[in-house]
């Protein structure tokens, strides 16, 4: 089974939910750039202070900051046997930085989650209780635009290792597909 896995898909596609399930099932870390940045904001670190308003607007945090954060995380012992990257790389610049740091086999499979936009909006508006600053409707639209403009080109960049996964249905149904896709 692939053990250096990238989860790609639009906001709300279920990347974080499925990445955590898979990480628990196969014992490799789930590395979420969004979760790490939200933690930095909550802790009031220098990184968090720089990232907070950018994230609240639905834009991307500068590449140099995110690349440094993820490279430090990938250097930890628990990532030696594999990892699930969720939210990074998010554009071509970040993908090139990852390749420069770890080589072409930094990612051996990319799961691409497909969910229609109306359902994505319902999911994101439906988790209001989590209090994410970027889950307001206007910001959700901005996040979709950023995904289309910045992140979708990665589908082409990793075309030789992409596996499409239908992200609709229950969490358990999607997880069955994820496990099936990875063999
Ligand atoms: P990030 O945290 O990566 O947010 P995102 O890509 O917008 O993804 P989400 O977490 O909203 O969705 P998801 O696909 O993980 O779905 P989830 O499982 O949560 O990034 C946030 C921000 O941080 C960015 O906008 C940017 O500012 C910054 N950032 C992050 N990485 C960066 C980078 N590399 N470079 C620069 N900036 C970066 O599920 C969503 C909801 O749906 C949940 O409520 C869940 O319970 C529910 N759900 C999940 N699966 C199902 C299902 N099958 N059926 C029904 N509901 C479901």
PDB file of C-alpha atoms and ligand atoms in Angstrom:
ATOM      1  CA  UNK A   1       0.000   0.000   0.000  1.00  0.00           C
ATOM      2  CA  UNK A   2       1.167   3.529  -0.751  1.00  0.00           C
ATOM      3  CA  UNK A   3       2.378   5.213   2.426  1.00  0.00           C
ATOM      4  CA  UNK A   4       3.196   8.722   1.258  1.00  0.00           C
ATOM      5  CA  UNK A   5      -0.239   9.878   0.374  1.00  0.00           C
ATOM      6  CA  UNK A   6      -1.682  13.248  -0.608  1.00  0.00           C
ATOM      7  CA  UNK A   7      -5.384  13.984  -0.144  1.00  0.00           C
ATOM      8  CA  UNK A   8      -6.637  16.601  -2.584  1.00  0.00           C
ATOM      9  CA  UNK A   9     -10.078  18.066  -3.087  1.00  0.00           C
ATOM     10  CA  UNK A  10     -12.103  21.228  -2.594  1.00  0.00           C
ATOM     11  CA  UNK A  11     -12.979  22.690   0.803  1.00  0.00           C
ATOM     12  CA  UNK A  12     -15.437  20.395   2.576  1.00  0.00           C
ATOM     13  CA  UNK A  13     -14.692  17.342   0.438  1.00  0.00           C
ATOM     14  CA  UNK A  14     -13.869  15.287   3.538  1.00  0.00           C
ATOM     15  CA  UNK A  15     -10.064  15.275   3.301  1.00  0.00           C
ATOM     16  CA  UNK A  16      -9.518  15.864   7.008  1.00  0.00           C
ATOM     17  CA  UNK A  17     -12.188  13.381   8.099  1.00  0.00           C
ATOM     18  CA  UNK A  18     -10.895  10.598   5.845  1.00  0.00           C
ATOM     19  CA  UNK A  19      -7.213  11.348   6.471  1.00  0.00           C
ATOM     20  CA  UNK A  20      -7.700  10.925  10.218  1.00  0.00           C
ATOM     21  CA  UNK A  21      -9.542   7.608   9.743  1.00  0.00           C
ATOM     22  CA  UNK A  22      -6.826   6.283   7.450  1.00  0.00           C
ATOM     23  CA  UNK A  23      -4.033   7.516   9.715  1.00  0.00           C
ATOM     24  CA  UNK A  24      -5.590   5.671  12.657  1.00  0.00           C
ATOM     25  CA  UNK A  25      -6.126   2.534  10.563  1.00  0.00           C
ATOM     26  CA  UNK A  26      -2.601   2.217   9.155  1.00  0.00           C
ATOM     27  CA  UNK A  27      -0.562   3.978  11.832  1.00  0.00           C
ATOM     28  CA  UNK A  28       0.996   6.866   9.943  1.00  0.00           C
ATOM     29  CA  UNK A  29       0.593  10.550  10.836  1.00  0.00           C
ATOM     30  CA  UNK A  30      -2.111  12.789   9.403  1.00  0.00           C
ATOM     31  CA  UNK A  31      -0.369  16.045   8.564  1.00  0.00           C
ATOM     32  CA  UNK A  32      -2.911  18.819   7.986  1.00  0.00           C
ATOM     33  CA  UNK A  33      -1.492  22.212   7.082  1.00  0.00           C
ATOM     34  CA  UNK A  34      -4.834  23.854   7.896  1.00  0.00           C
ATOM     35  CA  UNK A  35      -4.993  22.261  11.370  1.00  0.00           C
ATOM     36  CA  UNK A  36      -1.383  23.234  12.088  1.00  0.00           C
ATOM     37  CA  UNK A  37      -2.068  26.824  11.034  1.00  0.00           C
ATOM     38  CA  UNK A  38      -5.257  26.990  13.130  1.00  0.00           C
ATOM     39  CA  UNK A  39      -3.237  25.737  16.108  1.00  0.00           C
ATOM     40  CA  UNK A  40      -0.637  28.470  15.482  1.00  0.00           C
ATOM     41  CA  UNK A  41      -3.424  31.075  15.408  1.00  0.00           C
ATOM     42  CA  UNK A  42      -4.930  29.705  18.639  1.00  0.00           C
ATOM     43  CA  UNK A  43      -1.504  29.721  20.322  1.00  0.00           C
ATOM     44  CA  UNK A  44      -0.770  33.280  19.148  1.00  0.00           C
ATOM     45  CA  UNK A  45       2.613  32.353  17.638  1.00  0.00           C
ATOM     46  CA  UNK A  46       4.393  34.605  15.134  1.00  0.00           C
ATOM     47  CA  UNK A  47       3.216  32.295  12.355  1.00  0.00           C
ATOM     48  CA  UNK A  48      -0.324  32.404  13.713  1.00  0.00           C
ATOM     49  CA  UNK A  49      -0.336  36.194  13.818  1.00  0.00           C
ATOM     50  CA  UNK A  50       0.761  36.362  10.193  1.00  0.00           C
ATOM     51  CA  UNK A  51      -1.734  33.697   9.073  1.00  0.00           C
ATOM     52  CA  UNK A  52      -4.889  34.693  10.951  1.00  0.00           C
ATOM     53  CA  UNK A  53      -6.399  37.399   8.727  1.00  0.00           C
ATOM     54  CA  UNK A  54      -5.303  35.627   5.532  1.00  0.00           C
ATOM     55  CA  UNK A  55      -7.080  32.428   6.593  1.00  0.00           C
ATOM     56  CA  UNK A  56     -10.184  34.341   7.678  1.00  0.00           C
ATOM     57  CA  UNK A  57     -10.343  35.820   4.157  1.00  0.00           C
ATOM     58  CA  UNK A  58     -10.034  32.378   2.539  1.00  0.00           C
ATOM     59  CA  UNK A  59      -6.696  33.145   0.889  1.00  0.00           C
ATOM     60  CA  UNK A  60      -3.485  31.141   0.997  1.00  0.00           C
ATOM     61  CA  UNK A  61      -0.851  31.791   3.649  1.00  0.00           C
ATOM     62  CA  UNK A  62       2.495  32.703   1.976  1.00  0.00           C
ATOM     63  CA  UNK A  63       4.311  29.702   0.530  1.00  0.00           C
ATOM     64  CA  UNK A  64       7.588  30.252   2.404  1.00  0.00           C
ATOM     65  CA  UNK A  65       5.835  30.108   5.793  1.00  0.00           C
ATOM     66  CA  UNK A  66       3.827  26.988   4.978  1.00  0.00           C
ATOM     67  CA  UNK A  67       6.718  25.173   3.310  1.00  0.00           C
ATOM     68  CA  UNK A  68       8.955  25.769   6.355  1.00  0.00           C
ATOM     69  CA  UNK A  69       6.201  24.555   8.708  1.00  0.00           C
ATOM     70  CA  UNK A  70       5.588  21.338   6.746  1.00  0.00           C
ATOM     71  CA  UNK A  71       9.258  20.554   6.134  1.00  0.00           C
ATOM     72  CA  UNK A  72       9.872  20.780   9.874  1.00  0.00           C
ATOM     73  CA  UNK A  73       6.930  18.438  10.499  1.00  0.00           C
ATOM     74  CA  UNK A  74       8.036  15.921   7.862  1.00  0.00           C
ATOM     75  CA  UNK A  75      11.496  15.774   9.432  1.00  0.00           C
ATOM     76  CA  UNK A  76      10.055  14.246  12.630  1.00  0.00           C
ATOM     77  CA  UNK A  77      10.660  10.564  13.302  1.00  0.00           C
ATOM     78  CA  UNK A  78       7.019   9.517  13.031  1.00  0.00           C
ATOM     79  CA  UNK A  79       6.903  10.602   9.373  1.00  0.00           C
ATOM     80  CA  UNK A  80       9.719   8.273   8.329  1.00  0.00           C
ATOM     81  CA  UNK A  81       7.421   5.351   7.603  1.00  0.00           C
ATOM     82  CA  UNK A  82       4.911   7.446   5.708  1.00  0.00           C
ATOM     83  CA  UNK A  83       2.338  10.212   6.074  1.00  0.00           C
ATOM     84  CA  UNK A  84      -0.951  11.521   4.823  1.00  0.00           C
ATOM     85  CA  UNK A  85      -0.655  15.095   3.615  1.00  0.00           C
ATOM     86  CA  UNK A  86      -3.936  17.019   3.834  1.00  0.00           C
ATOM     87  CA  UNK A  87      -3.923  20.585   2.478  1.00  0.00           C
ATOM     88  CA  UNK A  88      -0.272  20.641   1.408  1.00  0.00           C
ATOM     89  CA  UNK A  89       0.994  21.086  -1.258  1.00  0.00           C
ATOM     90  CA  UNK A  90      -1.729  23.489  -2.297  1.00  0.00           C
ATOM     91  CA  UNK A  91      -0.198  25.052  -5.375  1.00  0.00           C
ATOM     92  CA  UNK A  92       2.567  24.360  -7.863  1.00  0.00           C
ATOM     93  CA  UNK A  93       5.186  26.371  -5.934  1.00  0.00           C
ATOM     94  CA  UNK A  94       4.619  24.239  -2.818  1.00  0.00           C
ATOM     95  CA  UNK A  95       4.711  21.025  -4.860  1.00  0.00           C
ATOM     96  CA  UNK A  96       8.089  22.030  -6.279  1.00  0.00           C
ATOM     97  CA  UNK A  97       9.396  22.850  -2.796  1.00  0.00           C
ATOM     98  CA  UNK A  98       8.295  19.414  -1.577  1.00  0.00           C
ATOM     99  CA  UNK A  99       9.978  17.737  -4.509  1.00  0.00           C
ATOM    100  CA  UNK A 100      13.183  19.725  -3.899  1.00  0.00           C
ATOM    101  CA  UNK A 101      13.190  18.661  -0.232  1.00  0.00           C
ATOM    102  CA  UNK A 102      12.204  14.987  -0.532  1.00  0.00           C
ATOM    103  CA  UNK A 103      12.506  14.044  -4.189  1.00  0.00           C
ATOM    104  CA  UNK A 104       9.972  12.809  -6.699  1.00  0.00           C
ATOM    105  CA  UNK A 105       8.732   9.999  -4.462  1.00  0.00           C
ATOM    106  CA  UNK A 106       7.628  12.419  -1.702  1.00  0.00           C
ATOM    107  CA  UNK A 107       4.123  11.441  -2.808  1.00  0.00           C
ATOM    108  CA  UNK A 108       3.358   7.989  -4.138  1.00  0.00           C
ATOM    109  CA  UNK A 109      -0.416   8.266  -4.375  1.00  0.00           C
ATOM    110  CA  UNK A 110      -2.834  11.171  -4.571  1.00  0.00           C
ATOM    111  CA  UNK A 111      -6.478  10.625  -3.681  1.00  0.00           C
ATOM    112  CA  UNK A 112      -8.718  13.206  -5.325  1.00  0.00           C
ATOM    113  CA  UNK A 113     -12.071  13.632  -3.578  1.00  0.00           C
ATOM    114  CA  UNK A 114     -15.038  14.557  -5.727  1.00  0.00           C
ATOM    115  CA  UNK A 115     -18.152  16.174  -4.196  1.00  0.00           C
ATOM    116  CA  UNK A 116     -20.576  18.608  -5.842  1.00  0.00           C
ATOM    117  CA  UNK A 117     -20.403  22.260  -4.848  1.00  0.00           C
ATOM    118  CA  UNK A 118     -23.910  22.497  -3.316  1.00  0.00           C
ATOM    119  CA  UNK A 119     -23.120  19.635  -0.958  1.00  0.00           C
ATOM    120  CA  UNK A 120     -19.755  21.180  -0.074  1.00  0.00           C
ATOM    121  CA  UNK A 121     -21.442  24.447   0.918  1.00  0.00           C
ATOM    122  CA  UNK A 122     -24.031  22.561   3.016  1.00  0.00           C
ATOM    123  CA  UNK A 123     -21.293  20.661   4.819  1.00  0.00           C
ATOM    124  CA  UNK A 124     -19.227  23.750   5.579  1.00  0.00           C
ATOM    125  CA  UNK A 125     -22.186  25.857   6.716  1.00  0.00           C
ATOM    126  CA  UNK A 126     -23.327  22.861   8.761  1.00  0.00           C
ATOM    127  CA  UNK A 127     -20.285  22.858  11.016  1.00  0.00           C
ATOM    128  CA  UNK A 128     -20.901  26.358  12.355  1.00  0.00           C
ATOM    129  CA  UNK A 129     -20.488  25.081  15.904  1.00  0.00           C
ATOM    130  CA  UNK A 130     -16.765  24.538  15.230  1.00  0.00           C
ATOM    131  CA  UNK A 131     -16.454  28.316  14.850  1.00  0.00           C
ATOM    132  CA  UNK A 132     -14.045  28.393  11.915  1.00  0.00           C
ATOM    133  CA  UNK A 133     -13.641  31.989  10.763  1.00  0.00           C
ATOM    134  CA  UNK A 134     -13.510  30.862   7.112  1.00  0.00           C
ATOM    135  CA  UNK A 135     -16.825  28.995   7.092  1.00  0.00           C
ATOM    136  CA  UNK A 136     -18.942  32.082   6.288  1.00  0.00           C
ATOM    137  CA  UNK A 137     -20.708  31.758   2.922  1.00  0.00           C
ATOM    138  CA  UNK A 138     -18.769  34.527   1.153  1.00  0.00           C
ATOM    139  CA  UNK A 139     -15.449  33.163   2.374  1.00  0.00           C
ATOM    140  CA  UNK A 140     -16.421  29.648   1.317  1.00  0.00           C
ATOM    141  CA  UNK A 141     -16.919  30.991  -2.254  1.00  0.00           C
ATOM    142  CA  UNK A 142     -13.478  32.610  -2.083  1.00  0.00           C
ATOM    143  CA  UNK A 143     -11.956  29.293  -0.932  1.00  0.00           C
ATOM    144  CA  UNK A 144     -13.541  27.531  -3.938  1.00  0.00           C
ATOM    145  CA  UNK A 145     -12.043  30.163  -6.275  1.00  0.00           C
ATOM    146  CA  UNK A 146      -8.612  29.728  -4.705  1.00  0.00           C
ATOM    147  CA  UNK A 147      -8.947  25.950  -5.020  1.00  0.00           C
ATOM    148  CA  UNK A 148      -9.794  26.193  -8.710  1.00  0.00           C
ATOM    149  CA  UNK A 149      -7.060  28.716  -9.498  1.00  0.00           C
ATOM    150  CA  UNK A 150      -4.205  27.506  -7.299  1.00  0.00           C
ATOM    151  CA  UNK A 151      -4.798  23.907  -6.266  1.00  0.00           C
ATOM    152  CA  UNK A 152      -6.519  22.207  -9.204  1.00  0.00           C
ATOM    153  CA  UNK A 153      -3.358  22.477 -11.366  1.00  0.00           C
ATOM    154  CA  UNK A 154      -1.830  19.886  -9.022  1.00  0.00           C
ATOM    155  CA  UNK A 155      -4.149  17.279 -10.525  1.00  0.00           C
ATOM    156  CA  UNK A 156      -2.135  17.598 -13.723  1.00  0.00           C
ATOM    157  CA  UNK A 157       1.174  17.770 -11.860  1.00  0.00           C
ATOM    158  CA  UNK A 158       0.455  14.420 -10.133  1.00  0.00           C
ATOM    159  CA  UNK A 159      -1.510  12.886 -13.016  1.00  0.00           C
ATOM    160  CA  UNK A 160       0.637   9.755 -12.953  1.00  0.00           C
ATOM    161  CA  UNK A 161      -0.380   8.908  -9.377  1.00  0.00           C
ATOM    162  CA  UNK A 162      -3.927  10.248  -9.033  1.00  0.00           C
ATOM    163  CA  UNK A 163      -6.812   8.049  -7.843  1.00  0.00           C
ATOM    164  CA  UNK A 164     -10.276   9.614  -8.011  1.00  0.00           C
ATOM    165  CA  UNK A 165     -12.588   8.893  -5.078  1.00  0.00           C
ATOM    166  CA  UNK A 166     -16.319   9.606  -4.988  1.00  0.00           C
ATOM    167  CA  UNK A 167     -16.611  11.671  -1.783  1.00  0.00           C
ATOM    168  CA  UNK A 168     -20.415  11.503  -1.508  1.00  0.00           C
ATOM    169  CA  UNK A 169     -22.403   9.239   0.793  1.00  0.00           C
ATOM    170  CA  UNK A 170     -21.713   8.490   4.440  1.00  0.00           C
ATOM    171  CA  UNK A 171     -18.287   8.860   6.041  1.00  0.00           C
ATOM    172  CA  UNK A 172     -18.070   5.055   6.302  1.00  0.00           C
ATOM    173  CA  UNK A 173     -18.966   4.563   2.646  1.00  0.00           C
ATOM    174  CA  UNK A 174     -16.299   7.031   1.581  1.00  0.00           C
ATOM    175  CA  UNK A 175     -13.750   5.359   3.860  1.00  0.00           C
ATOM    176  CA  UNK A 176     -14.483   1.983   2.234  1.00  0.00           C
ATOM    177  CA  UNK A 177     -13.714   3.616  -1.128  1.00  0.00           C
ATOM    178  CA  UNK A 178     -10.505   5.142   0.236  1.00  0.00           C
ATOM    179  CA  UNK A 179      -9.271   1.767   1.458  1.00  0.00           C
ATOM    180  CA  UNK A 180     -10.308   0.134  -1.805  1.00  0.00           C
ATOM    181  CA  UNK A 181      -8.499   2.808  -3.815  1.00  0.00           C
ATOM    182  CA  UNK A 182      -5.276   2.200  -1.906  1.00  0.00           C
ATOM    183  CA  UNK A 183      -5.588  -1.559  -2.124  1.00  0.00           C
TER     184      UNK A 183
HETATM  185  P1  LIG B   1      -7.761  23.641   5.310  1.00  0.00           P
HETATM  186  O1  LIG B   1      -7.913  23.378   6.749  1.00  0.00           O
HETATM  187  O2  LIG B   1      -6.888  22.771   4.503  1.00  0.00           O
HETATM  188  O3  LIG B   1      -9.232  23.777   4.736  1.00  0.00           O
HETATM  189  P2  LIG B   1      -9.948  23.266   3.398  1.00  0.00           P
HETATM  190  O4  LIG B   1      -9.128  22.727   2.327  1.00  0.00           O
HETATM  191  O5  LIG B   1     -10.829  24.412   3.054  1.00  0.00           O
HETATM  192  O6  LIG B   1     -10.642  22.018   3.907  1.00  0.00           O
HETATM  193  P3  LIG B   1     -11.689  21.752   5.020  1.00  0.00           P
HETATM  194  O7  LIG B   1     -11.020  21.425   6.300  1.00  0.00           O
HETATM  195  O8  LIG B   1     -12.726  22.839   5.086  1.00  0.00           O
HETATM  196  O9  LIG B   1     -12.412  20.517   4.366  1.00  0.00           O
HETATM  197  P4  LIG B   1     -11.992  18.993   4.250  1.00  0.00           P
HETATM  198  O10 LIG B   1     -11.937  18.590   2.829  1.00  0.00           O
HETATM  199  O11 LIG B   1     -10.819  18.671   5.115  1.00  0.00           O
HETATM  200  O12 LIG B   1     -13.292  18.340   4.833  1.00  0.00           O
HETATM  201  P5  LIG B   1     -13.609  17.897   6.338  1.00  0.00           P
HETATM  202  O13 LIG B   1     -13.194  16.501   6.559  1.00  0.00           O
HETATM  203  O14 LIG B   1     -13.118  18.955   7.283  1.00  0.00           O
HETATM  204  O15 LIG B   1      -7.222  25.142   5.067  1.00  0.00           O
HETATM  205  C1  LIG B   1      -7.802  26.252   5.738  1.00  0.00           C
HETATM  206  C2  LIG B   1      -7.025  27.504   5.388  1.00  0.00           C
HETATM  207  O16 LIG B   1      -5.684  27.389   5.890  1.00  0.00           O
HETATM  208  C3  LIG B   1      -6.841  27.801   3.892  1.00  0.00           C
HETATM  209  O17 LIG B   1      -7.958  28.479   3.336  1.00  0.00           O
HETATM  210  C4  LIG B   1      -5.582  28.656   3.911  1.00  0.00           C
HETATM  211  O18 LIG B   1      -5.857  29.963   4.335  1.00  0.00           O
HETATM  212  C5  LIG B   1      -4.752  27.976   4.992  1.00  0.00           C
HETATM  213  N1  LIG B   1      -3.891  26.906   4.429  1.00  0.00           N
HETATM  214  C6  LIG B   1      -3.979  25.577   4.691  1.00  0.00           C
HETATM  215  N2  LIG B   1      -3.046  24.909   4.025  1.00  0.00           N
HETATM  216  C7  LIG B   1      -2.344  25.827   3.307  1.00  0.00           C
HETATM  217  C8  LIG B   1      -1.269  25.725   2.411  1.00  0.00           C
HETATM  218  N3  LIG B   1      -0.718  24.538   2.087  1.00  0.00           N
HETATM  219  N4  LIG B   1      -0.810  26.880   1.858  1.00  0.00           N
HETATM  220  C9  LIG B   1      -1.357  28.083   2.173  1.00  0.00           C
HETATM  221  N5  LIG B   1      -2.390  28.231   3.020  1.00  0.00           N
HETATM  222  C10 LIG B   1      -2.885  27.114   3.587  1.00  0.00           C
HETATM  223  O19 LIG B   1     -15.209  17.924   6.291  1.00  0.00           O
HETATM  224  C11 LIG B   1     -15.935  19.125   6.165  1.00  0.00           C
HETATM  225  C12 LIG B   1     -17.278  18.973   6.925  1.00  0.00           C
HETATM  226  O20 LIG B   1     -18.043  17.972   6.262  1.00  0.00           O
HETATM  227  C13 LIG B   1     -17.102  18.498   8.372  1.00  0.00           C
HETATM  228  O21 LIG B   1     -18.110  19.091   9.173  1.00  0.00           O
HETATM  229  C14 LIG B   1     -17.307  16.985   8.284  1.00  0.00           C
HETATM  230  O22 LIG B   1     -17.790  16.437   9.482  1.00  0.00           O
HETATM  231  C15 LIG B   1     -18.310  16.889   7.159  1.00  0.00           C
HETATM  232  N6  LIG B   1     -18.191  15.658   6.372  1.00  0.00           N
HETATM  233  C16 LIG B   1     -17.043  15.004   6.031  1.00  0.00           C
HETATM  234  N7  LIG B   1     -17.316  13.907   5.305  1.00  0.00           N
HETATM  235  C17 LIG B   1     -18.678  13.891   5.148  1.00  0.00           C
HETATM  236  C18 LIG B   1     -19.579  12.994   4.496  1.00  0.00           C
HETATM  237  N8  LIG B   1     -19.150  11.912   3.823  1.00  0.00           N
HETATM  238  N9  LIG B   1     -20.894  13.278   4.556  1.00  0.00           N
HETATM  239  C19 LIG B   1     -21.359  14.391   5.227  1.00  0.00           C
HETATM  240  N10 LIG B   1     -20.560  15.255   5.891  1.00  0.00           N
HETATM  241  C20 LIG B   1     -19.231  15.004   5.851  1.00  0.00           C
END
